[in-house]
Coordinates of C-alpha atoms in Angstrom, one line a residue:
Chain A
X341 CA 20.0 6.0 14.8
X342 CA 18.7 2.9 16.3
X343 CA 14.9 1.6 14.9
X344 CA 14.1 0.3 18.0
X345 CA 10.2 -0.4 17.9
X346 CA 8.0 -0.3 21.9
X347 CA 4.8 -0.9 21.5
X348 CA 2.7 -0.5 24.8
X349 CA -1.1 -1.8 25.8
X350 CA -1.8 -1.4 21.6
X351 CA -5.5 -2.3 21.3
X352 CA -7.4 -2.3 18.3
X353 CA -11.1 -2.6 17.5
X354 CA -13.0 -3.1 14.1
X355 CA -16.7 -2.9 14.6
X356 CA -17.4 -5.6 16.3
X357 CA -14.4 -7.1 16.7
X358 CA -11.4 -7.1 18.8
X359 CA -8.2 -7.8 16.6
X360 CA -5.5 -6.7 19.3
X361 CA -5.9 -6.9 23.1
X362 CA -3.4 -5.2 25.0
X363 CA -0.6 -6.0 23.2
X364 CA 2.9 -5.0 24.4
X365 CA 6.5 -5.8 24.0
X366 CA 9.6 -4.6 22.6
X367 CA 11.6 -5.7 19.6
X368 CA 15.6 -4.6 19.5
X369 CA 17.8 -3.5 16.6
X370 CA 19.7 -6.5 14.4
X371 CA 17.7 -9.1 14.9
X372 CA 15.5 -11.4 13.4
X373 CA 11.8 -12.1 15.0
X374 CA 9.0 -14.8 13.8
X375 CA 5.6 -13.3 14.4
X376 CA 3.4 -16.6 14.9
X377 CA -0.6 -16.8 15.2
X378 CA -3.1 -18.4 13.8
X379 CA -5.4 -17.3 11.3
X380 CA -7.4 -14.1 12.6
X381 CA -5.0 -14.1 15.4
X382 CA -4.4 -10.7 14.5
X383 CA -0.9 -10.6 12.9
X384 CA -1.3 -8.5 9.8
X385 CA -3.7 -6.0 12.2
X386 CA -0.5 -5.7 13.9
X387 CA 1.9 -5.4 11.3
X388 CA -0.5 -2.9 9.2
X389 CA -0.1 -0.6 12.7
X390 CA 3.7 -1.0 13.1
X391 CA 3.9 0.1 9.0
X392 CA 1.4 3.0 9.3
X393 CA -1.3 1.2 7.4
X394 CA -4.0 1.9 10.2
X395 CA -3.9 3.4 13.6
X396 CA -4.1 2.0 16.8
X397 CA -7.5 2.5 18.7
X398 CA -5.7 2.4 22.2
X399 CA -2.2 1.8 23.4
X400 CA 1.2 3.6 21.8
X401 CA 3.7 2.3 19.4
X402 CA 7.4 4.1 19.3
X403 CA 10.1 3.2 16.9
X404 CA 13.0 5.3 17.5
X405 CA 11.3 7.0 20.2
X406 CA 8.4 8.6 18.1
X407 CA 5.2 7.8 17.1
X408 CA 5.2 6.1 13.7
X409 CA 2.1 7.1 12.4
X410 CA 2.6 10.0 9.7
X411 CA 5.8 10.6 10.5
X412 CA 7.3 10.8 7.1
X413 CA 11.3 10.2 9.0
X414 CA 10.2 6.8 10.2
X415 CA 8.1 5.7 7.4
X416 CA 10.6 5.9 4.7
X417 CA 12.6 3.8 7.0
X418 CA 10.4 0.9 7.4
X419 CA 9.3 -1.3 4.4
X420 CA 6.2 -4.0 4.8
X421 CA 6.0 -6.5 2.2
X422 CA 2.8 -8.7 2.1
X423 CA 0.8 -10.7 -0.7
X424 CA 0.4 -8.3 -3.1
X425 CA -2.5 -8.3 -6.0
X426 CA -0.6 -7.6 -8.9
X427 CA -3.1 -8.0 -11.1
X428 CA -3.4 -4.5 -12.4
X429 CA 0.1 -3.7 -12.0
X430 CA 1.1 -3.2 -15.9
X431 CA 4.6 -1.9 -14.4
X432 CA 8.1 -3.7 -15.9
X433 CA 9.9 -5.5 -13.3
X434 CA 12.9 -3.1 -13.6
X435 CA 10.9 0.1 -13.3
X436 CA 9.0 -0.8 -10.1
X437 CA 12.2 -1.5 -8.6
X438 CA 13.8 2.1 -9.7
X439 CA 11.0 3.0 -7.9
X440 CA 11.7 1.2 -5.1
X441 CA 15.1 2.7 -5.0
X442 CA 14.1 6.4 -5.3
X443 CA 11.9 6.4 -2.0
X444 CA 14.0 3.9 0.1
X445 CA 17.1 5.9 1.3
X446 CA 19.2 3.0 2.0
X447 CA 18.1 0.9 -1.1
X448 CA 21.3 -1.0 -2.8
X449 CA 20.9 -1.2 -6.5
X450 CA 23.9 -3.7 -6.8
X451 CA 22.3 -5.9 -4.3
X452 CA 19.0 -6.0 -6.0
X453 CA 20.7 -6.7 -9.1
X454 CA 22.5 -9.8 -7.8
X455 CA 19.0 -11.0 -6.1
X456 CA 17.1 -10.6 -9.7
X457 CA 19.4 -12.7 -11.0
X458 CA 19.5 -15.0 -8.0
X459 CA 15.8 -15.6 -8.4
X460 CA 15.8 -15.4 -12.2
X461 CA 13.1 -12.3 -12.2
X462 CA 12.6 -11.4 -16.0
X463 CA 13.6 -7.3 -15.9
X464 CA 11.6 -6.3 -18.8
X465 CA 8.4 -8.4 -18.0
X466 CA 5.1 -6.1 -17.0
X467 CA 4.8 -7.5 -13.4
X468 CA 1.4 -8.9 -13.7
X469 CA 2.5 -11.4 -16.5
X470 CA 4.5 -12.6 -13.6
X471 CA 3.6 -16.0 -12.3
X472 CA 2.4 -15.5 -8.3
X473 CA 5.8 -17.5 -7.4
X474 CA 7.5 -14.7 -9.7
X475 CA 6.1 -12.1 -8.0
X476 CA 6.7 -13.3 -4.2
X477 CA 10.6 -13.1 -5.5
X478 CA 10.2 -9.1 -6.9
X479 CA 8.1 -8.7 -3.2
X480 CA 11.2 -10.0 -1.1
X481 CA 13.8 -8.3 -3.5
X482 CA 12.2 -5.3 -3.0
X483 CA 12.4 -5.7 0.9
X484 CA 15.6 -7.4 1.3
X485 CA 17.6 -4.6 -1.5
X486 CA 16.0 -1.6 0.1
X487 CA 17.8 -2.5 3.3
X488 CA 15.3 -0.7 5.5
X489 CA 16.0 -0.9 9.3
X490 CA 12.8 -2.4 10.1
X491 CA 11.7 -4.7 7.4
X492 CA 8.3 -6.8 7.6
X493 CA 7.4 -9.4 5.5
X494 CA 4.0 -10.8 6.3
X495 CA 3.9 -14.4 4.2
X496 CA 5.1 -12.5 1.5
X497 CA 6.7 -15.4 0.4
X498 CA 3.6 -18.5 0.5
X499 CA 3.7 -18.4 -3.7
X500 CA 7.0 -19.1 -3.9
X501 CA 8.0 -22.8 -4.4
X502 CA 10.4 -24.4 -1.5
X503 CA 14.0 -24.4 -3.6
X504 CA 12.9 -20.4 -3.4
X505 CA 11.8 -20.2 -0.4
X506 CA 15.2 -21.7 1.1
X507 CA 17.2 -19.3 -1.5
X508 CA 15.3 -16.2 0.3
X509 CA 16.0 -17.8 4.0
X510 CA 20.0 -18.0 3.2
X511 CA 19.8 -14.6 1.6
X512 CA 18.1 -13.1 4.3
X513 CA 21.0 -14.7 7.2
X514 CA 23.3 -13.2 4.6
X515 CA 22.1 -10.1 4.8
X516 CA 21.3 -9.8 8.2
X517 CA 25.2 -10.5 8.9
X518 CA 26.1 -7.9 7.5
X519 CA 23.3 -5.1 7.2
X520 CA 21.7 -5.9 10.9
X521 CA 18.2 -4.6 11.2
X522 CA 15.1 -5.4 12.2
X523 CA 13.1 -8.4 10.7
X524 CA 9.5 -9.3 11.2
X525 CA 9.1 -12.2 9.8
X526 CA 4.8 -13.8 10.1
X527 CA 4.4 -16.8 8.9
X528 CA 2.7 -20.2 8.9
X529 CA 5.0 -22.0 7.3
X530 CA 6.9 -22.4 11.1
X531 CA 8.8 -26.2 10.2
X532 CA 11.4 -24.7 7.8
X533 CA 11.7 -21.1 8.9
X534 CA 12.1 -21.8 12.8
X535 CA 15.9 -21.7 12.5
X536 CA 15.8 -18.0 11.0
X537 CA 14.6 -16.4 14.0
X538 CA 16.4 -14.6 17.3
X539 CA 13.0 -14.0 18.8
X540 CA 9.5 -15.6 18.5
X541 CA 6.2 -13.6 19.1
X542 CA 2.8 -15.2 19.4
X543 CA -0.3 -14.3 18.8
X544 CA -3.2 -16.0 19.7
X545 CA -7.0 -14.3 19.7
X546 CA -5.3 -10.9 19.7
X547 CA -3.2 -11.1 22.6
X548 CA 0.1 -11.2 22.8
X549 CA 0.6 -15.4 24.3
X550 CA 4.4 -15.1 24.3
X551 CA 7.6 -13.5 23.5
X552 CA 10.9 -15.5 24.0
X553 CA 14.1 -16.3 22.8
X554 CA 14.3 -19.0 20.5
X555 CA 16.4 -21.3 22.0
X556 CA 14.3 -20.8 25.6
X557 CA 11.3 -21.0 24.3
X558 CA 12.7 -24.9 22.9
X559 CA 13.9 -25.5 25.6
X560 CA 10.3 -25.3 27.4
X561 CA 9.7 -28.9 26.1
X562 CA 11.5 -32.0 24.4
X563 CA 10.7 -35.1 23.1
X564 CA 11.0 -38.9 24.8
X565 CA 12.2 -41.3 22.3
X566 CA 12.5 -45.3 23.6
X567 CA 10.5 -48.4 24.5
X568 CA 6.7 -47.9 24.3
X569 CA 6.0 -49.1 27.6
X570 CA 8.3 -47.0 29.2
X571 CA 7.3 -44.0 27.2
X572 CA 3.8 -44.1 28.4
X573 CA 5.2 -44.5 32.2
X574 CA 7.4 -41.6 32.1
X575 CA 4.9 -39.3 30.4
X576 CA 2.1 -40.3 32.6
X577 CA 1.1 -37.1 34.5
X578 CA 3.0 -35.0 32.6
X579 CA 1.6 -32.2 29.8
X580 CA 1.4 -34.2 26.3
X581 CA 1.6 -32.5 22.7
X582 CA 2.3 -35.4 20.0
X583 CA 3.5 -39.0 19.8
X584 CA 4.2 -40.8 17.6
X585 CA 4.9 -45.0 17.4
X586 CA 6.6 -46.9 15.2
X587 CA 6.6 -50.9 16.6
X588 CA 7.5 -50.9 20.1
X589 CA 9.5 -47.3 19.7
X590 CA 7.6 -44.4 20.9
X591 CA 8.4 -40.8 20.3
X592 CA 6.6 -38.4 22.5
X593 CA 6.8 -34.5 22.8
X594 CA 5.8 -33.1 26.2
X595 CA 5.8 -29.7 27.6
X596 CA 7.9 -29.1 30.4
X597 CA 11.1 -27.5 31.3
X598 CA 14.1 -29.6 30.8
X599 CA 16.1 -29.9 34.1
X600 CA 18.7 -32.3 35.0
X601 CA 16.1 -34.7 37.4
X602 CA 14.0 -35.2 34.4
X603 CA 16.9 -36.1 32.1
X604 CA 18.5 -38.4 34.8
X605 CA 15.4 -39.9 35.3
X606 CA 14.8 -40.6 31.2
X607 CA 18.5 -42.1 31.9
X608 CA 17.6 -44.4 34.2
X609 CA 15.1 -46.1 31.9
X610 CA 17.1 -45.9 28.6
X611 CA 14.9 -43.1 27.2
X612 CA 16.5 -40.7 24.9
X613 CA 15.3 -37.2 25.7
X614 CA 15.3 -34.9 22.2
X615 CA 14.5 -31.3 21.3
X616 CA 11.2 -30.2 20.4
X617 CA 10.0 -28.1 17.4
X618 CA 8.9 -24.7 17.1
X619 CA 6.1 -26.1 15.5
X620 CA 5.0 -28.5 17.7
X621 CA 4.8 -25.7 20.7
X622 CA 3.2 -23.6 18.3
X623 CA 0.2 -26.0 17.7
X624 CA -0.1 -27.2 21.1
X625 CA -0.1 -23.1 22.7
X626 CA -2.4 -21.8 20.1
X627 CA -4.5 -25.0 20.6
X628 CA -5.1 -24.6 24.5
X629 CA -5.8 -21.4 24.3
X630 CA -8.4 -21.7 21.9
X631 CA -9.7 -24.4 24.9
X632 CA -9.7 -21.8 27.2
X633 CA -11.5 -19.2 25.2
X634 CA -14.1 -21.5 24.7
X635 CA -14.8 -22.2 28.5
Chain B
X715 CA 18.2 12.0 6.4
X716 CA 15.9 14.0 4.6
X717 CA 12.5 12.8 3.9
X718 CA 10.5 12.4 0.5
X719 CA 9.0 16.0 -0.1
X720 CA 6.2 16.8 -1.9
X721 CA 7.8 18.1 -5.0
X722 CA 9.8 14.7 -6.0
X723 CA 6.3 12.4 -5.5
X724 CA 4.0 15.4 -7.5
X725 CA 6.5 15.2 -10.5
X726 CA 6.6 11.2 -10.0
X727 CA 2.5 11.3 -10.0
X728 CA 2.4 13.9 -12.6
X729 CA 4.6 11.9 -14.8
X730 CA 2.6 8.9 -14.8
X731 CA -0.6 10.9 -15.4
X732 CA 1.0 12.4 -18.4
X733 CA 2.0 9.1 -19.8
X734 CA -2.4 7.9 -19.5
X735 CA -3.1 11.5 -21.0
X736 CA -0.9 11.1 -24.5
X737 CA -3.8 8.3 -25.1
X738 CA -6.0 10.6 -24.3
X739 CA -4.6 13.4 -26.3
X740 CA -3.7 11.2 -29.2
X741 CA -7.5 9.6 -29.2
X742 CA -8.9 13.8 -29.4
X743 CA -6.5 14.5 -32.3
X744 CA -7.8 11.1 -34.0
X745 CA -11.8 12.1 -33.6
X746 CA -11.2 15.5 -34.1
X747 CA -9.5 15.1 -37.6
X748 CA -12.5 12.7 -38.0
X749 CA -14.9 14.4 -37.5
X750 CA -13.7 17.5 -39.7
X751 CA -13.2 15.5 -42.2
X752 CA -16.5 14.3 -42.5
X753 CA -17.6 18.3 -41.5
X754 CA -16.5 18.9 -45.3
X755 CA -19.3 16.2 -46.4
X756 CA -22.0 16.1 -43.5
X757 CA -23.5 19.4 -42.1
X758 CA -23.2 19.7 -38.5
X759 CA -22.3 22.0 -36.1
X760 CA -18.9 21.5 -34.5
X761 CA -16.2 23.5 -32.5
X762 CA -14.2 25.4 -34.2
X763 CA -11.0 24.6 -33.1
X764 CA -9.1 21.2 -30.7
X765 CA -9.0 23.5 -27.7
X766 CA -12.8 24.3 -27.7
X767 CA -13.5 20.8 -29.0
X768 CA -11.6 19.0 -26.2
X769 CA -13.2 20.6 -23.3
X770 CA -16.1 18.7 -22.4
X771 CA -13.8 15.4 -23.0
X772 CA -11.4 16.6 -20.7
X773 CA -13.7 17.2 -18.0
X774 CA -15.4 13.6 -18.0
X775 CA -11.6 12.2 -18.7
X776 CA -10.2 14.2 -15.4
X777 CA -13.6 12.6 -13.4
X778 CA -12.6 9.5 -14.6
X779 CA -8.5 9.8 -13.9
X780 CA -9.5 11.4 -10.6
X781 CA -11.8 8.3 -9.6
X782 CA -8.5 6.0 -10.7
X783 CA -6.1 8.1 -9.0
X784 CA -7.6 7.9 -5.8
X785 CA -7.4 4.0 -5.6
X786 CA -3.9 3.8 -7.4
X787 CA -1.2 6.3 -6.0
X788 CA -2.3 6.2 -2.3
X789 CA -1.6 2.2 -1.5
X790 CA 1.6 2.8 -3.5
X791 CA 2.9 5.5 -2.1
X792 CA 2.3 4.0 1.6
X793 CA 3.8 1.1 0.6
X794 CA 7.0 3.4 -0.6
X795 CA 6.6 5.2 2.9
X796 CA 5.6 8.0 2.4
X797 CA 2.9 9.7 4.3
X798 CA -0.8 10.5 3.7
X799 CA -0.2 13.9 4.1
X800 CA 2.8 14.0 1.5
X801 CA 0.5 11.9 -0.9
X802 CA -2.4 14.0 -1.0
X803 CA -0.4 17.0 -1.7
X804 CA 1.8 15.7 -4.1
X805 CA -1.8 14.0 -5.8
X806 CA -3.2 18.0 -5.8
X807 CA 0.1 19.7 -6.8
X808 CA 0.4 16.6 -9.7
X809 CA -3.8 17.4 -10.2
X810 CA -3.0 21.0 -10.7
X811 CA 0.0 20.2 -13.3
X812 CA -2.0 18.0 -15.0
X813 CA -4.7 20.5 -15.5
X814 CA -2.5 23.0 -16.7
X815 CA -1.0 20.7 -19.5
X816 CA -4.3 19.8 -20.8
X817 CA -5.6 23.2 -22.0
X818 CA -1.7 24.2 -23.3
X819 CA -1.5 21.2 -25.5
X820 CA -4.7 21.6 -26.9
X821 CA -4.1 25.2 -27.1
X822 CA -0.8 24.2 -29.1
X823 CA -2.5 22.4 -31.1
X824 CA -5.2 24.4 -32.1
X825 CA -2.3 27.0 -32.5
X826 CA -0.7 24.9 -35.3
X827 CA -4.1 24.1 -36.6
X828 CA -4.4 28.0 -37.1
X829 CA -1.2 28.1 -38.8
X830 CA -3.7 26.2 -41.8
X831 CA -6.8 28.0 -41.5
X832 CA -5.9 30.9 -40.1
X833 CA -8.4 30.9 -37.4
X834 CA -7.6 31.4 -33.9
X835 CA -9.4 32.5 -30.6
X836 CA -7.7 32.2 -27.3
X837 CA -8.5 34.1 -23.8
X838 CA -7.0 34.2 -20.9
X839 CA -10.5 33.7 -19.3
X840 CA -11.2 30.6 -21.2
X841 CA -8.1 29.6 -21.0
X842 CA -8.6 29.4 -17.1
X843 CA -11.9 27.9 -16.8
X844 CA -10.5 24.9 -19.0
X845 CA -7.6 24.6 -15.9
X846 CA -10.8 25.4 -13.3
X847 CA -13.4 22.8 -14.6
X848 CA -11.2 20.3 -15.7
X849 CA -9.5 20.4 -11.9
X850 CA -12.4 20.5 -9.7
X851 CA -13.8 17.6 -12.1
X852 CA -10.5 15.4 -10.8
X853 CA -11.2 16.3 -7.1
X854 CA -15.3 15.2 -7.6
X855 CA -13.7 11.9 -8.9
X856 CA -10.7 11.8 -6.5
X857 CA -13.7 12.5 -3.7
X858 CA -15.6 10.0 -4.6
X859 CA -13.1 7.3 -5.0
X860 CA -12.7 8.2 -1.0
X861 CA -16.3 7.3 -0.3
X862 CA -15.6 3.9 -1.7
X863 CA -12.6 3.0 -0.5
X864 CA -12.7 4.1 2.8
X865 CA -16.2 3.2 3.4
X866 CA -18.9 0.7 1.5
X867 CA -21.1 1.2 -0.8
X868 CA -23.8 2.8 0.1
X869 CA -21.6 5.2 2.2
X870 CA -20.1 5.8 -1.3
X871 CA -23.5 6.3 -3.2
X872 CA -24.0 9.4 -0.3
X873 CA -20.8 10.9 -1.5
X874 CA -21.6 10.3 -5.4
X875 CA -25.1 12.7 -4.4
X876 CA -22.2 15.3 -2.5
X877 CA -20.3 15.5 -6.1
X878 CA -22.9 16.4 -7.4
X879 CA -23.9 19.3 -5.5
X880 CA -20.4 20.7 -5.5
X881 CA -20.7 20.0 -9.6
X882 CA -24.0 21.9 -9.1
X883 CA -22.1 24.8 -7.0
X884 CA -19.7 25.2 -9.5
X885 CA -22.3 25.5 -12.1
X886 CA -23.8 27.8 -10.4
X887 CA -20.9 30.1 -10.1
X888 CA -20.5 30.3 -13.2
X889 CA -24.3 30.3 -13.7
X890 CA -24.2 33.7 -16.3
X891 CA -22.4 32.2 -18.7
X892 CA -23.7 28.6 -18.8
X893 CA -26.4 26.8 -18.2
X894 CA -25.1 23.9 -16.8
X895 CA -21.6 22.2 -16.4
X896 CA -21.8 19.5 -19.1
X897 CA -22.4 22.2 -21.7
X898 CA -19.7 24.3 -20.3
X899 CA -17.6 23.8 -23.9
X900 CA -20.6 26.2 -25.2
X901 CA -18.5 29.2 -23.5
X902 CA -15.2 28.4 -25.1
X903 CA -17.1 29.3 -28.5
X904 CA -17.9 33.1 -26.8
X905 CA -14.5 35.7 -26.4
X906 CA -13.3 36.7 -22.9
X907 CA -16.1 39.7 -23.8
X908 CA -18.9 38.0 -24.0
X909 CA -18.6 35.6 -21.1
X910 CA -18.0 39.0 -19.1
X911 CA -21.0 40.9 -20.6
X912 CA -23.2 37.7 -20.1
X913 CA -22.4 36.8 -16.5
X914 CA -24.1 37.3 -13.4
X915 CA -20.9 38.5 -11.7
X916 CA -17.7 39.5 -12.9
X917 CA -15.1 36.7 -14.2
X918 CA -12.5 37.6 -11.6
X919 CA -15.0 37.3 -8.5
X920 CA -16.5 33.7 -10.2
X921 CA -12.5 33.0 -10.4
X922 CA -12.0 33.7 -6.6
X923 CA -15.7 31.2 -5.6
X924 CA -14.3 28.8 -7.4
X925 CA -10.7 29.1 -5.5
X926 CA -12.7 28.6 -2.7
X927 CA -14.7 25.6 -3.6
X928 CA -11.6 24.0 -4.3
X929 CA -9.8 24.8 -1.5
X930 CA -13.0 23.5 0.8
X931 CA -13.1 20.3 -1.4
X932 CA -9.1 19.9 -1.0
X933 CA -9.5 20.3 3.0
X934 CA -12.6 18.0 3.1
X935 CA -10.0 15.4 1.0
X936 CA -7.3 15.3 3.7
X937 CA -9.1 15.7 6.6
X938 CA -11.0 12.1 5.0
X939 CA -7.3 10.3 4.1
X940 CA -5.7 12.0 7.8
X941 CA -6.8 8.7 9.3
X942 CA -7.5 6.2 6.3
X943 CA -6.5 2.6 6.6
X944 CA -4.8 1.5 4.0
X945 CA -6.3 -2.0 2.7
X946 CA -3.7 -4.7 2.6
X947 CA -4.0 -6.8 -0.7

């Protein structure tokens, strides 16, 4: 059976207050995709549908060609990990994760035994004696060992310091090699997790902004590195993100496709043309849209 | 695959419940050997054995596990994926468990006590309105924990007033042999006889309105979760 998730014209309204306008698109089996968005853009509101938390108030969702909501088949099979307040929770380690593995039908008890040891997660600790980095590890253990074919984790991992963060990024490409699924992955911290994903998704205002492949959606702009004075004549006209100048070198991102006139052209004036960051195109889409809204 | 059924999450829930009850158990042994201790010294009227003494505790203990409940097992279970509908039956069927163990260890109890001073009443009647109270007393809290969480406030305040009429419904129906619910322990002191000869209607047809009321107040429960969101946090 193939998790395959279609959501279609998915609208939903608080109040007074529009979180998801419209929103459609479809995510595929085995692969990995970054959900990106400011804050409020309406990223959790959309991950809280896709897990059954809340109900649309328009539009349909499908994952495996049913609706999701209640549908006790499908639920067991997806597993949303978010910031949890574990305050309260006077649960040992080790007993919230035989938990775990008594709902989750494809949990591996061997793998979450090698990540609790990969992250150092005290078994017989009560989980809220747990320091919040501590507890972002037992979050992602819990998603990554119960090998659900649609797994979301929505900045379930912001407590944990970087060395862990990285050690959940490699574990997660290991993983994914060789139990595909699907990954949601919504996060802010785009920089350092850009290389994990297949597929980028943003959100902006509650609509859906874009949905591309990684390596097109790079590939929409690039950086000029050379002479300053030459810099600022190629760019002129053209759509500016960032620069950057250190002495008479200038480093500018712009966004634009990159097609063989514009490279021979930064050629013919000694200009090195580079890749530009996830990040970067991130900022500068969410940023002129915001623009635009406020028009 | 075969999904989570009700029967594996209500012995989960039920098993959890029973581990907050031994408190509560143990805390009833500990006042009631207090307290008839200092019976020996003090003159005061007190119950006459741990099943009649524990009622009224067990009532205000169920409200209160009820209200906890509510707020506890639902975000959990949803995050284990498993449905609304599967967790409020498997909440009920756990509810109705728990309210059967209550009265049967306190019934044990007071059985062993007997086995010192040879004293022992039992009924099947009082026997059942311990399971009745004590039940509808878990879905008035489990209720109210609804109003809260799924509205605000003052949405909740309204459902705090509709627990108390159903409280006052149920009093009612049992209106011939109590006066109100809070003293309901008073009828455990009465045999299966009296409550009979002292109530308005027969015990079997207050049995079946109180079935009733709580099969009204276990439909007005699910139809509230059918459509809850679940708070992210």
């Amino acid at each position: 059976m193939t998790y395959n998730i279609e959501v279609n014209n998915l609208s939903l309204k608080y109040k007074n207050f529009e979180a998801l306008k419209d929103v459609s698109f479809k995510l595929e089996d085995g692969k990995i995709y970054g959900l990106l968005g400011r804050n409020g853009a309406g990223k959790t509101s959309l991950l809280s549908i896709l897990a059954s938390y809340r109900q649309q108030t328009a539009g349909s969702v499908k994952i495996a060609g049913a609706a999701p909501y209640e549908n006790a088949e499908i639920n067991q099979n997806i597993s949303f990990h978010f910031q949890t307040n574990y305050e309260e929770e006077t649960e040992k380690v080790k007993n919230m994760l035989s938990m775990v593995e008594e709902y989750r039908p494809n949990y591996d008890a061997e793998y979450a035994k090698y990540l609790v040891e990969l992250f150092k997660l005290p078994m017989n600790k009560n989980v809220n004696k747990l320091s919040k980095g501590m507890q972002s590890a037992l979050e992602v253990i819990m998603g990554l060992a119960s090998r659900s074919p649609i797994t979301i984790f929505d900045e379930s991992y912001l407590s944990m310091d970087a060395p862990t963060r990285v050690k959940f990024y490699n574990e997660l490409l290991k993983d994914q090699e060789n139990h595909p699924r699907i990954f949601i992955l919504s996060t802010h911290l785009v920089s350092e997790m850009d290389y994990l994903f297949d597929e980028v998704l943003i959100l902006d205002n509650g609509k859906l902004l874009l949905h591309e492949d990684y390596e097109t959606l790079i590939s929409r702009g690039m950086s000029i590195t050379g002479n300053a004075t030459d810099v600022d004549e190629f760019v002129k006209g053209r759509r500016i993100l960032s620069s950057q100048q250190l002495g008479k070198t200038k480093s500018v991102m712009i966004y634009e496709e990159r097609t063989e006139k514009i490279e021979n052209a930064a050629d013919s004036l000694g200009l090195e043309i580079g890749p530009i960051s996830l990040q970067d195109l991130f900022i500068h889409l969410t940023e002129t849209e915001d623009s635009h809204e406020s028009k | 695959m075969k999904a989570n059924s009700v029967m594996k999450v209500a012995r989960d829930i039920y098993i959890e419940q029973m581990k907050w009850s031994l408190w509560f158990i143990g805390i009833m042994m500990a006042v009631y050997v207090g307290l008839s201790i200092a019976h020996s010294y003090i003159d005061f009227s007190s119950a006459n054995n741990l099943f009649l003494f524990s009622a009224g505790s067990s009532m205000i203990y169920m409200f209160v596990i009820g209200i906890i409940a509510g707020a506890t097992f639902l975000p959990q279970l949803i995050k284990l994926g498993i449905t609304r509908k599967t967790c409020v039956y498997s909440m009920a069927v756990a509810a109705l468990y728990l309210s059967v163990s209550l009265p049967l260890i306190f019934s044990l109890l007071a059985l062993i006590e007997a086995l010192f001073s040879g004293l022992f009443q039992f009924s099947i009647a009082s026997f059942a309105l311990y399971v009745f109270s004590i039940f509808v007393m878990y879905l008035l809290g489990w209720i109210i924990n609804i109003g809260f969480y799924k509205f605000n406030w003052m949405i909740g305040l309204v459902f705090i007033a509709f627990a108390i009429f159903i409280d006052y419904i149920y009093a009612l129906i049992w209106s011939g042999s109590i006066v109100a619910l809070y003293n309901l322990d008073m009828l455990f002191t009465e045999t299966f006889e009296t409550v009979v000869r002292y109530s308005n209607s027969s015990f079997l047809i207050s049995s079946v309105q109180t079935l009733l009321l709580i099969a009204i107040m276990l439909i007005i429960i699910r139809l509230l979760t059918k459509n809850m969101p679940v708070k992210i946090k």
